[in-house]
PDB file of C-alpha atoms in Angstrom:
ATOM      1  CA  ASN A 473       9.702  -9.388 -21.536  1.00  0.00           C
ATOM      2  CA  MET A 474       9.982  -9.775 -17.735  1.00  0.00           C
ATOM      3  CA  GLN A 475      11.680  -6.467 -17.154  1.00  0.00           C
ATOM      4  CA  LYS A 476       8.863  -4.588 -18.781  1.00  0.00           C
ATOM      5  CA  ILE A 477       6.304  -6.516 -16.661  1.00  0.00           C
ATOM      6  CA  GLU A 478       8.236  -5.626 -13.486  1.00  0.00           C
ATOM      7  CA  TRP A 479       8.635  -2.025 -14.588  1.00  0.00           C
ATOM      8  CA  ASN A 480       4.863  -1.790 -14.951  1.00  0.00           C
ATOM      9  CA  ASN A 481       4.271  -3.587 -11.714  1.00  0.00           C
ATOM     10  CA  ARG A 482       6.582  -1.262  -9.849  1.00  0.00           C
ATOM     11  CA  GLY A 483       4.915   1.709 -11.538  1.00  0.00           C
ATOM     12  CA  MET A 484       1.495   0.665 -10.191  1.00  0.00           C
ATOM     13  CA  SER A 485       3.071   0.033  -6.805  1.00  0.00           C
ATOM     14  CA  THR A 486       4.422   3.477  -6.718  1.00  0.00           C
ATOM     15  CA  VAL A 487       1.054   5.028  -7.744  1.00  0.00           C
ATOM     16  CA  HIS A 488      -0.691   3.087  -4.983  1.00  0.00           C
ATOM     17  CA  ALA A 489       1.978   3.947  -2.430  1.00  0.00           C
ATOM     18  CA  ILE A 490       1.707   7.686  -3.073  1.00  0.00           C
ATOM     19  CA  PHE A 491      -2.145   7.588  -2.975  1.00  0.00           C
ATOM     20  CA  ILE A 492      -2.320   5.475   0.147  1.00  0.00           C
ATOM     21  CA  THR A 493       0.342   7.446   2.048  1.00  0.00           C
ATOM     22  CA  VAL A 494      -1.422  10.780   1.282  1.00  0.00           C
ATOM     23  CA  MET A 495      -4.779   9.388   2.332  1.00  0.00           C
ATOM     24  CA  SER A 496      -3.397   7.585   5.391  1.00  0.00           C
ATOM     25  CA  VAL A 497      -1.583  10.733   6.695  1.00  0.00           C
ATOM     26  CA  TYR A 498      -4.741  12.750   6.101  1.00  0.00           C
ATOM     27  CA  LEU A 499      -7.110  10.343   7.735  1.00  0.00           C
ATOM     28  CA  VAL A 500      -4.863   9.581  10.781  1.00  0.00           C
ATOM     29  CA  PHE A 501      -3.545  13.095  11.473  1.00  0.00           C
ATOM     30  CA  PHE A 502      -5.748  15.712   9.827  1.00  0.00           C
ATOM     31  CA  SER A 503      -9.248  14.470   9.328  1.00  0.00           C
ATOM     32  CA  GLY A 504     -10.120  14.454  13.023  1.00  0.00           C
ATOM     33  CA  MET A 505     -11.800  11.087  12.694  1.00  0.00           C
ATOM     34  CA  PHE A 506      -9.407   9.501  15.181  1.00  0.00           C
ATOM     35  CA  SER A 507      -9.129  12.461  17.585  1.00  0.00           C
ATOM     36  CA  ASP A 508      -9.025  11.613  21.255  1.00  0.00           C
ATOM     37  CA  GLN A 509     -11.435  14.519  21.728  1.00  0.00           C
ATOM     38  CA  LEU A 510     -14.271  12.422  20.322  1.00  0.00           C
ATOM     39  CA  ASP A 511     -16.393  10.081  22.419  1.00  0.00           C
ATOM     40  CA  GLY A 512     -16.271   6.285  21.802  1.00  0.00           C
ATOM     41  CA  LEU A 513     -13.574   3.869  20.972  1.00  0.00           C
ATOM     42  CA  VAL A 514     -11.130   4.950  18.286  1.00  0.00           C
ATOM     43  CA  THR A 515     -10.952   1.363  17.156  1.00  0.00           C
ATOM     44  CA  VAL A 516     -14.516   1.376  15.786  1.00  0.00           C
ATOM     45  CA  ARG A 517     -14.394   4.665  13.883  1.00  0.00           C
ATOM     46  CA  SER A 518     -14.751   4.693  10.112  1.00  0.00           C
ATOM     47  CA  SER A 519     -16.147   6.879   7.430  1.00  0.00           C
ATOM     48  CA  SER A 520     -17.182   6.442   3.755  1.00  0.00           C
ATOM     49  CA  LEU A 521     -13.921   8.040   2.730  1.00  0.00           C
ATOM     50  CA  SER A 522     -11.867   5.710   4.963  1.00  0.00           C
ATOM     51  CA  SER A 523     -13.726   2.641   3.718  1.00  0.00           C
ATOM     52  CA  PHE A 524     -13.348   3.765   0.045  1.00  0.00           C
ATOM     53  CA  THR A 525      -9.672   4.274   0.544  1.00  0.00           C
ATOM     54  CA  LEU A 526      -9.218   0.790   2.029  1.00  0.00           C
ATOM     55  CA  GLY A 527     -11.198  -0.501  -0.985  1.00  0.00           C
ATOM     56  CA  VAL A 528      -8.578   1.087  -3.305  1.00  0.00           C
ATOM     57  CA  SER A 529      -5.808  -0.737  -1.406  1.00  0.00           C
ATOM     58  CA  ILE A 530      -7.777  -4.044  -1.496  1.00  0.00           C
ATOM     59  CA  GLY A 531      -8.092  -3.619  -5.302  1.00  0.00           C
ATOM     60  CA  TYR A 532      -4.290  -3.060  -5.546  1.00  0.00           C
ATOM     61  CA  PHE A 533      -3.442  -5.971  -3.288  1.00  0.00           C
ATOM     62  CA  ILE A 534      -5.709  -8.363  -5.377  1.00  0.00           C
ATOM     63  CA  THR A 535      -4.133  -7.153  -8.586  1.00  0.00           C
ATOM     64  CA  ASP A 536      -0.612  -7.512  -7.289  1.00  0.00           C
ATOM     65  CA  ILE A 537      -1.340 -10.911  -5.781  1.00  0.00           C
ATOM     66  CA  ALA A 538      -2.719 -12.002  -9.155  1.00  0.00           C
ATOM     67  CA  MET A 539       0.470 -10.828 -10.891  1.00  0.00           C
ATOM     68  CA  ILE A 540       2.661 -12.592  -8.343  1.00  0.00           C
ATOM     69  CA  TYR A 541       0.724 -15.877  -8.834  1.00  0.00           C
ATOM     70  CA  TRP A 542       0.635 -15.451 -12.574  1.00  0.00           C
ATOM     71  CA  LEU A 543       4.399 -14.995 -12.889  1.00  0.00           C
ATOM     72  CA  TYR A 544       5.427 -16.902  -9.757  1.00  0.00           C
ATOM     73  CA  PRO A 545       8.281 -16.720  -8.652  1.00  0.00           C
ATOM     74  CA  ALA A 546       9.577 -13.926 -10.946  1.00  0.00           C
ATOM     75  CA  LEU A 547       7.818 -11.048  -9.026  1.00  0.00           C
ATOM     76  CA  GLY A 548       8.430 -12.460  -5.634  1.00  0.00           C
ATOM     77  CA  GLY A 549       8.596 -15.719  -3.634  1.00  0.00           C
ATOM     78  CA  MET A 550       6.454 -17.155  -0.945  1.00  0.00           C
ATOM     79  CA  GLU A 551       7.257 -14.204   1.442  1.00  0.00           C
ATOM     80  CA  TYR A 552       5.524 -11.779  -0.952  1.00  0.00           C
ATOM     81  CA  VAL A 553       2.498 -14.041  -1.213  1.00  0.00           C
ATOM     82  CA  ILE A 554       2.210 -14.302   2.648  1.00  0.00           C
ATOM     83  CA  HIS A 555       2.736 -10.568   2.975  1.00  0.00           C
ATOM     84  CA  HIS A 556       0.091  -9.690   0.437  1.00  0.00           C
ATOM     85  CA  MET A 557      -2.459 -12.241   1.783  1.00  0.00           C
ATOM     86  CA  LEU A 558      -2.038 -10.926   5.324  1.00  0.00           C
ATOM     87  CA  SER A 559      -2.335  -7.361   4.113  1.00  0.00           C
ATOM     88  CA  LEU A 560      -5.433  -8.264   2.042  1.00  0.00           C
ATOM     89  CA  MET A 561      -7.131 -10.131   4.763  1.00  0.00           C
ATOM     90  CA  SER A 562      -6.597  -7.474   7.467  1.00  0.00           C
ATOM     91  CA  THR A 563      -7.603  -4.618   5.182  1.00  0.00           C
ATOM     92  CA  MET A 564     -10.705  -6.494   4.021  1.00  0.00           C
ATOM     93  CA  TYR A 565     -11.659  -7.191   7.607  1.00  0.00           C
ATOM     94  CA  ALA A 566     -11.300  -3.548   8.538  1.00  0.00           C
ATOM     95  CA  MET A 567     -13.248  -2.313   5.501  1.00  0.00           C
ATOM     96  CA  LEU A 568     -16.121  -4.788   5.892  1.00  0.00           C
ATOM     97  CA  SER A 569     -16.402  -4.506   9.700  1.00  0.00           C
ATOM     98  CA  GLY A 570     -15.728  -0.794  10.067  1.00  0.00           C
ATOM     99  CA  GLU A 571     -13.239  -1.635  12.824  1.00  0.00           C
ATOM    100  CA  ALA A 572      -9.454  -1.079  13.147  1.00  0.00           C
ATOM    101  CA  HIS A 573      -9.212   1.566  10.409  1.00  0.00           C
ATOM    102  CA  VAL A 574      -6.797   3.597  12.598  1.00  0.00           C
ATOM    103  CA  TYR A 575      -4.411   0.623  12.834  1.00  0.00           C
ATOM    104  CA  ILE A 576      -4.578  -0.271   9.173  1.00  0.00           C
ATOM    105  CA  TYR A 577      -3.842   3.341   8.275  1.00  0.00           C
ATOM    106  CA  MET A 578      -1.016   3.596  10.698  1.00  0.00           C
ATOM    107  CA  GLY A 579       0.518   0.539   8.983  1.00  0.00           C
ATOM    108  CA  LEU A 580      -0.225   1.881   5.476  1.00  0.00           C
ATOM    109  CA  ILE A 581       1.739   5.024   6.228  1.00  0.00           C
ATOM    110  CA  THR A 582       4.854   2.841   5.877  1.00  0.00           C
ATOM    111  CA  GLU A 583       4.070   2.705   2.128  1.00  0.00           C
ATOM    112  CA  THR A 584       5.873   6.045   2.109  1.00  0.00           C
ATOM    113  CA  THR A 585       9.148   4.090   1.548  1.00  0.00           C
ATOM    114  CA  THR A 586       7.841   2.343  -1.591  1.00  0.00           C
ATOM    115  CA  PRO A 587       8.414   5.096  -4.166  1.00  0.00           C
ATOM    116  CA  GLY A 588      12.079   5.586  -3.106  1.00  0.00           C
ATOM    117  CA  ILE A 589      12.723   1.805  -3.212  1.00  0.00           C
ATOM    118  CA  ASN A 590      11.146   1.577  -6.712  1.00  0.00           C
ATOM    119  CA  LEU A 591      12.971   4.698  -7.877  1.00  0.00           C
ATOM    120  CA  ARG A 592      16.338   2.948  -7.079  1.00  0.00           C
ATOM    121  CA  TRP A 593      15.197  -0.116  -9.102  1.00  0.00           C
ATOM    122  CA  PHE A 594      14.137   2.114 -12.053  1.00  0.00           C
ATOM    123  CA  LEU A 595      17.394   3.910 -12.046  1.00  0.00           C
ATOM    124  CA  ASP A 596      19.455   0.705 -11.813  1.00  0.00           C
ATOM    125  CA  VAL A 597      17.507  -0.805 -14.739  1.00  0.00           C
ATOM    126  CA  ALA A 598      18.002   2.425 -16.714  1.00  0.00           C
ATOM    127  CA  GLY A 599      21.773   2.262 -16.107  1.00  0.00           C
ATOM    128  CA  MET A 600      21.651   5.364 -13.892  1.00  0.00           C
ATOM    129  CA  LYS A 601      23.119   4.018 -10.672  1.00  0.00           C
ATOM    130  CA  ASN A 602      25.640   6.925 -10.659  1.00  0.00           C
ATOM    131  CA  SER A 603      22.916   9.565 -10.688  1.00  0.00           C
ATOM    132  CA  LYS A 604      22.262  11.799  -7.684  1.00  0.00           C
ATOM    133  CA  ALA A 605      18.705  10.449  -7.490  1.00  0.00           C
ATOM    134  CA  TYR A 606      20.042   6.928  -6.813  1.00  0.00           C
ATOM    135  CA  LEU A 607      21.630   7.929  -3.466  1.00  0.00           C
TER     136      LEU A 607
END
């Protein structure tokens, strides 16, 4: 049934969001890779860890786009397709070129909102809109 598919889709979305938020915050703020104390342009800095992490997001984007196309428009309309295609293309460019990792990761930090959005949907579907977790 469609609700089970969306439940699973949002579950994977939440897993990706938690992973990518943790990795993005680490890479941007704690790894030192984008420090202004280093020589050279920050826009051309990358590492095997930053490329691997972008690859994980690319895999998620491809999977999610496939689900959206397969069940179109049940999981989202054209705005979701456009959003995912732009995200996929920019992330692929960054991973393959080694450029703009800092910008992609700053954008991916916004995935921090996804678990909360999905939690509200899960609680609504489970009939728990009145719970304290729903906010």
